[in-house]
CSV table of C-alpha atoms in Angstrom, one decimal:
chain,number,residue,atom,x,y,z
A,107,MET,CA,-18.6,27.3,88.6
A,108,SER,CA,-17.5,27.6,92.0
A,109,SER,CA,-17.2,25.1,94.1
A,110,THR,CA,-18.3,24.9,98.0
A,111,ARG,CA,-15.4,23.9,101.0
A,112,THR,CA,-16.7,22.3,104.0
A,113,LEU,CA,-15.1,20.6,106.2
A,114,VAL,CA,-15.7,17.4,104.9
A,115,SER,CA,-15.2,16.8,101.4
A,116,PRO,CA,-17.7,15.6,98.6
A,117,LEU,CA,-14.7,12.7,98.2
A,118,THR,CA,-15.2,11.9,101.4
A,119,LEU,CA,-18.6,11.6,101.4
A,120,SER,CA,-19.1,9.7,98.5
A,121,ARG,CA,-17.3,6.6,99.7
A,122,PRO,CA,-19.3,3.9,102.7
A,123,ARG,CA,-17.0,4.8,105.7
A,124,GLY,CA,-16.5,8.5,105.2
A,125,LYS,CA,-20.4,8.5,104.7
A,126,ALA,CA,-21.3,7.0,108.1
A,127,ALA,CA,-18.4,8.3,110.2
A,128,TYR,CA,-20.3,12.3,109.2
A,129,TRP,CA,-24.1,10.5,110.0
A,130,THR,CA,-21.9,9.2,113.5
A,131,VAL,CA,-21.1,12.4,113.6
A,132,PHE,CA,-23.8,14.4,113.0
A,133,THR,CA,-26.3,12.2,114.6
A,134,GLY,CA,-24.0,12.4,117.9
A,135,VAL,CA,-23.8,16.7,118.1
A,136,VAL,CA,-27.3,16.6,117.8
A,137,LEU,CA,-28.3,14.6,120.1
A,138,LEU,CA,-25.8,15.9,122.9
A,139,PHE,CA,-27.5,19.6,122.1
A,140,ALA,CA,-31.3,18.0,122.5
A,141,LEU,CA,-29.9,16.4,125.9
A,142,ALA,CA,-28.5,19.5,127.5
A,143,PHE,CA,-31.2,21.4,126.9
A,144,LEU,CA,-34.4,19.0,127.2
A,145,PHE,CA,-32.5,17.4,130.1
A,146,PRO,CA,-33.7,20.5,133.1
A,147,VAL,CA,-37.3,20.5,131.3
A,148,TYR,CA,-37.2,16.7,132.1
A,149,TRP,CA,-35.3,17.0,135.9
A,150,MET,CA,-38.2,19.8,136.7
A,151,VAL,CA,-41.2,18.0,135.8
A,152,THR,CA,-39.9,14.7,137.3
A,153,GLY,CA,-38.7,16.5,140.2
A,154,ALA,CA,-42.5,17.7,140.5
A,155,MET,CA,-43.5,14.2,140.7
A,156,LYS,CA,-40.8,12.5,143.7
A,157,SER,CA,-41.6,12.7,147.3
A,158,PRO,CA,-40.4,15.7,149.5
A,159,ASP,CA,-37.3,13.6,150.8
A,160,GLU,CA,-36.5,12.0,147.3
A,161,VAL,CA,-36.2,15.7,145.5
A,162,VAL,CA,-33.7,17.1,148.6
A,163,ARG,CA,-31.4,13.2,148.6
A,164,THR,CA,-27.9,13.1,148.0
A,165,PRO,CA,-27.3,11.6,145.7
A,166,PRO,CA,-29.9,12.9,143.1
A,167,THR,CA,-32.3,10.3,141.1
A,168,LEU,CA,-33.0,10.3,137.8
A,169,VAL,CA,-36.3,8.9,137.9
A,170,PRO,CA,-38.3,9.0,140.6
A,171,ASP,CA,-38.8,5.9,143.2
A,172,HIS,CA,-43.0,7.0,142.8
A,173,TRP,CA,-44.8,8.7,140.4
A,174,HIS,CA,-46.1,11.4,142.3
A,175,LEU,CA,-48.7,13.1,140.8
A,176,SER,CA,-49.9,15.3,143.8
A,177,GLY,CA,-47.7,17.9,143.4
A,178,TYR,CA,-49.5,19.8,140.4
A,179,THR,CA,-53.1,19.1,141.4
A,180,ASP,CA,-51.9,20.9,145.3
A,181,ALA,CA,-49.8,23.7,143.5
A,182,TRP,CA,-52.9,24.1,141.3
A,183,ASP,CA,-54.7,24.6,144.7
A,184,LEU,CA,-53.0,25.6,147.2
A,185,MET,CA,-51.3,28.3,145.2
A,186,GLN,CA,-54.8,29.6,143.3
A,187,LEU,CA,-53.0,28.9,140.0
A,188,PRO,CA,-55.8,30.0,138.0
A,189,THR,CA,-56.2,33.3,139.6
A,190,HIS,CA,-52.4,34.4,139.6
A,191,LEU,CA,-52.2,32.4,135.5
A,192,TRP,CA,-55.2,34.7,134.7
A,193,ASN,CA,-53.9,37.7,136.4
A,194,THR,CA,-50.7,37.1,134.3
A,195,VAL,CA,-52.3,36.6,130.5
A,196,VAL,CA,-54.3,40.2,130.9
A,197,GLN,CA,-51.3,41.9,131.6
A,198,ALA,CA,-49.7,40.3,129.5
A,199,ALA,CA,-52.2,40.1,126.6
A,200,GLY,CA,-53.2,44.3,127.0
A,201,ALA,CA,-49.3,45.2,126.9
A,202,TRP,CA,-48.7,43.5,124.0
A,203,LEU,CA,-52.1,44.6,122.1
A,204,LEU,CA,-51.4,48.3,122.8
A,205,GLN,CA,-47.4,47.8,121.8
A,206,LEU,CA,-48.2,46.1,118.7
A,207,VAL,CA,-50.9,48.8,117.4
A,208,LEU,CA,-49.0,52.1,118.9
A,209,CYS,CA,-44.9,50.6,117.9
A,210,THR,CA,-46.1,49.7,114.5
A,211,ALA,CA,-48.1,53.0,113.7
A,212,ALA,CA,-44.9,55.0,114.9
A,213,ALA,CA,-42.7,53.0,113.2
A,214,TYR,CA,-44.2,53.7,110.2
A,215,SER,CA,-44.8,56.6,111.0
A,216,LEU,CA,-40.9,57.5,111.2
A,217,SER,CA,-40.3,55.1,108.2
A,218,ARG,CA,-42.6,55.8,105.6
A,219,LEU,CA,-43.9,59.4,106.6
A,220,ARG,CA,-41.3,60.9,107.1
A,221,PRO,CA,-42.5,64.1,110.0
A,222,VAL,CA,-40.5,67.3,110.6
A,223,PHE,CA,-37.4,66.4,112.9
A,224,GLY,CA,-38.3,62.8,112.6
A,225,ARG,CA,-34.6,62.1,113.3
A,226,VAL,CA,-34.4,63.7,116.7
A,227,ILE,CA,-37.5,61.7,117.7
A,228,LEU,CA,-35.5,58.7,117.2
A,229,GLY,CA,-33.0,59.4,118.1
A,230,GLY,CA,-34.5,60.1,121.2
A,231,ILE,CA,-35.7,57.2,121.5
A,232,LEU,CA,-33.1,54.8,120.7
A,233,ALA,CA,-31.6,57.3,123.5
A,234,THR,CA,-34.0,55.8,126.3
A,235,LEU,CA,-32.0,52.4,125.2
A,236,MET,CA,-28.9,53.6,127.4
A,237,VAL,CA,-30.7,54.5,130.0
A,238,PRO,CA,-30.2,51.1,132.3
A,239,ALA,CA,-34.1,49.7,133.1
A,240,GLN,CA,-33.1,50.1,137.7
A,241,ALA,CA,-33.1,53.4,137.0
A,242,LEU,CA,-36.1,54.4,135.5
A,243,VAL,CA,-38.2,51.9,137.6
A,244,VAL,CA,-38.3,54.8,140.7
A,245,PRO,CA,-39.7,57.3,138.1
A,246,LYS,CA,-41.7,55.2,136.9
A,247,TYR,CA,-43.7,54.3,140.0
A,248,LEU,CA,-43.9,57.8,140.6
A,249,THR,CA,-45.9,58.7,137.1
A,250,VAL,CA,-47.8,55.2,137.6
A,251,ALA,CA,-48.4,55.8,141.4
A,252,ASP,CA,-49.9,60.1,140.5
A,253,LEU,CA,-50.6,60.3,137.1
A,254,PRO,CA,-50.3,63.7,135.8
A,255,LEU,CA,-52.9,66.1,134.9
A,256,ILE,CA,-55.5,63.4,135.8
A,257,HIS,CA,-54.2,62.5,139.3
A,258,THR,CA,-54.7,58.9,138.7
A,259,SER,CA,-53.2,55.8,140.8
A,260,LEU,CA,-53.4,53.2,138.2
A,261,LEU,CA,-51.8,51.2,141.2
A,262,ASN,CA,-53.1,47.9,141.4
A,263,ASP,CA,-54.2,48.3,137.4
A,264,PRO,CA,-53.4,46.7,134.8
A,265,LEU,CA,-52.8,49.8,133.4
A,266,GLY,CA,-50.3,50.0,135.4
A,267,ILE,CA,-48.5,47.2,133.5
A,268,TRP,CA,-49.7,47.8,130.2
A,269,LEU,CA,-48.8,52.0,129.7
A,270,PRO,CA,-44.9,51.4,130.7
A,271,ALA,CA,-44.7,48.2,128.9
A,272,VAL,CA,-45.9,50.5,125.4
A,273,ALA,CA,-43.0,52.8,125.1
A,274,ASN,CA,-40.4,50.2,123.8
A,275,ALA,CA,-37.9,51.8,121.9
A,276,PHE,CA,-36.0,48.2,120.8
A,277,ASN,CA,-39.8,47.1,119.3
A,278,LEU,CA,-40.5,50.3,117.8
A,279,TYR,CA,-36.7,50.1,116.2
A,280,LEU,CA,-36.4,46.8,115.2
A,281,LEU,CA,-40.8,47.3,113.1
A,282,LYS,CA,-39.2,50.8,111.7
A,283,ARG,CA,-35.8,48.9,110.3
A,284,PHE,CA,-38.7,46.9,108.9
A,285,PHE,CA,-40.5,48.9,107.4
A,286,ASP,CA,-37.6,50.5,105.9
A,287,GLN,CA,-36.5,47.7,104.1
A,288,ILE,CA,-40.3,46.9,102.1
A,289,PRO,CA,-38.9,48.2,98.1
A,290,ARG,CA,-40.7,51.3,97.6
A,291,ASP,CA,-42.5,49.7,94.1
A,292,VAL,CA,-45.3,48.4,96.2
A,293,LEU,CA,-46.0,51.2,98.1
A,294,GLU,CA,-45.9,53.5,94.9
A,295,ALA,CA,-48.6,50.6,93.0
A,296,ALA,CA,-50.5,50.9,96.0
A,297,GLU,CA,-50.1,54.3,96.3
A,298,ILE,CA,-51.8,54.7,92.0
A,299,ASP,CA,-54.2,52.1,93.1
A,300,GLY,CA,-55.6,55.5,95.2
A,301,ALA,CA,-55.0,53.9,98.5
A,302,GLY,CA,-54.1,56.2,101.9
A,303,ARG,CA,-51.7,56.1,104.2
A,304,LEU,CA,-53.8,53.9,106.7
A,305,ARG,CA,-54.8,51.4,104.1
A,306,THR,CA,-51.3,50.8,102.7
A,307,LEU,CA,-50.6,50.1,106.1
A,308,TRP,CA,-53.9,47.6,106.7
A,309,SER,CA,-53.4,46.1,103.6
A,310,ILE,CA,-49.6,46.4,102.0
A,311,VAL,CA,-47.5,47.4,105.0
A,312,LEU,CA,-49.3,44.7,107.7
A,313,PRO,CA,-49.5,41.6,105.9
A,314,MET,CA,-45.9,41.9,104.7
A,315,SER,CA,-44.2,42.0,107.9
A,316,ARG,CA,-46.2,39.1,109.2
A,317,PRO,CA,-42.3,37.9,110.3
A,318,VAL,CA,-41.8,40.8,112.0
A,319,LEU,CA,-44.6,41.2,114.2
A,320,GLY,CA,-43.8,37.9,115.7
A,321,VAL,CA,-40.8,38.4,117.0
A,322,VAL,CA,-42.3,41.7,118.4
A,323,SER,CA,-44.9,39.7,120.1
A,324,ILE,CA,-42.6,37.1,121.8
A,325,PHE,CA,-40.5,39.6,123.1
A,326,ALA,CA,-43.5,42.1,124.2
A,327,LEU,CA,-45.2,38.4,126.0
A,328,VAL,CA,-41.9,37.0,127.0
A,329,ALA,CA,-40.9,40.0,128.9
A,330,VAL,CA,-44.5,40.9,130.6
A,331,TRP,CA,-45.1,37.5,131.4
A,332,GLN,CA,-41.3,37.4,133.1
A,333,ASP,CA,-40.9,39.9,134.8
A,334,PHE,CA,-41.4,40.0,138.4
A,335,LEU,CA,-39.1,43.7,139.9
A,336,TRP,CA,-42.3,45.8,138.4
A,337,PRO,CA,-45.1,43.7,138.4
A,338,LEU,CA,-43.7,43.6,142.6
A,339,MET,CA,-44.0,47.5,142.5
A,340,VAL,CA,-47.5,48.1,141.0
A,341,PHE,CA,-49.3,45.2,143.1
A,342,SER,CA,-50.0,45.0,146.1
A,343,ASP,CA,-53.3,43.8,145.8
A,344,THR,CA,-52.1,39.5,146.1
A,345,ASP,CA,-55.6,38.7,144.8
A,346,LYS,CA,-54.4,40.3,141.4
A,347,GLN,CA,-50.1,39.4,141.4
A,348,PRO,CA,-49.2,38.4,138.1
A,349,ILE,CA,-47.7,34.2,138.1
A,350,SER,CA,-43.9,35.6,139.0
A,351,VAL,CA,-44.9,37.5,141.9
A,352,ALA,CA,-47.3,34.5,143.7
A,353,LEU,CA,-44.4,32.6,142.6
A,354,VAL,CA,-42.3,34.3,144.8
A,355,GLN,CA,-44.7,35.5,147.5
A,356,LEU,CA,-46.7,32.3,148.2
A,357,SER,CA,-43.8,30.2,148.6
A,358,GLN,CA,-42.9,30.1,152.1
A,359,ASN,CA,-43.8,26.9,154.5
A,360,ILE,CA,-45.0,25.2,150.4
A,361,PRO,CA,-42.7,21.2,150.2
A,362,LEU,CA,-40.4,21.9,147.0
A,363,THR,CA,-42.5,19.3,145.1
A,364,VAL,CA,-45.4,22.2,145.0
A,365,LEU,CA,-43.0,24.7,144.0
A,366,VAL,CA,-41.3,23.1,140.8
A,367,ALA,CA,-45.0,21.6,140.1
A,368,ALA,CA,-46.1,25.7,140.3
A,369,MET,CA,-43.1,26.7,138.0
A,370,VAL,CA,-43.7,23.7,135.7
A,371,ILE,CA,-47.8,24.4,135.0
A,372,ALA,CA,-46.2,28.9,134.7
A,373,SER,CA,-44.3,27.4,131.9
A,374,ILE,CA,-46.5,25.9,129.8
A,375,PRO,CA,-47.9,28.6,128.5
A,376,MET,CA,-44.7,30.7,127.2
A,377,VAL,CA,-43.6,27.1,125.7
A,378,ALA,CA,-47.1,26.9,123.6
A,379,MET,CA,-47.3,30.3,122.7
A,380,PHE,CA,-42.9,30.7,121.4
A,381,LEU,CA,-44.7,27.2,118.9
A,382,VAL,CA,-47.9,29.2,118.2
A,383,PHE,CA,-45.8,32.1,117.6
A,384,GLN,CA,-43.2,30.1,115.8
A,385,ARG,CA,-44.7,28.4,113.0
A,386,HIS,CA,-46.5,32.1,112.1
A,387,ILE,CA,-43.3,33.7,111.0
A,388,ILE,CA,-42.0,30.6,109.8
A,389,ALA,CA,-45.7,31.1,107.2
A,390,GLY,CA,-44.5,35.3,107.6
A,391,ILE,CA,-41.4,35.1,105.5
A,392,SER,CA,-43.0,32.8,102.9
A,393,ALA,CA,-46.3,34.7,102.9
A,394,GLY,CA,-44.8,38.5,103.2
A,395,SER,CA,-41.8,38.0,100.4
A,396,THR,CA,-41.7,39.9,97.4
A,397,LYS,CA,-40.2,39.7,94.1
A,398,GLY,CA,-37.7,41.5,92.4
């Protein structure tokens, strides 16, 4: 039976002094990393509760002298956060739904249906990953401004965000690689039971793919939520702009505390979304696992 070599030997951990030293170092490292990640969040949340003079004071104060919640209420009203948050939710949800449906269908086709010239198509899709995103901005804008064949403009329309987001080569490849690893025996058993291609995808493949679907969902939502340049070009109407653009457009002549409070409010949905999807990923790993 092979023994596992670790930084601290089991003999040292069996001694009271070694065990105490181990847990002291372990606790210190965990607290250090927690402080490094949580302190910026604390600094941003409490910064919005300071007065405008205190937030720019040198040296800065760790704890506000006087706690003010007016920064959050002013940000909610002055910067029209409900409108812009709703715009962001609509744009992100539509892009996520279309991307999940179309990328899943395309990945399943390339992985299991094996179409003619499938490898060539996959190679062309992956080749787009080598093109810088900035180089695609102008062609995308010209396409959205005058949609080919039907000659319709998608500017100031959520479709201008949804349709370009669907063409995500990375998420498509991520889904295809996961579908490639699904045991062939499972799919053959479904075929013997009379399930067609679509039924196999819906009843067998998708339940087993919940982990990767959760990861793709996080990537899709975060990409739309934090994007700035493309929504700025698509939405010239201020009332239709997402929160990422509105924070910059409306930041002029706004107190710093109000702007910081608006950033805190804008980050809450993303944090909540990540926590929710993290739970589903862990549940999907156990639910979608297969035994050899």
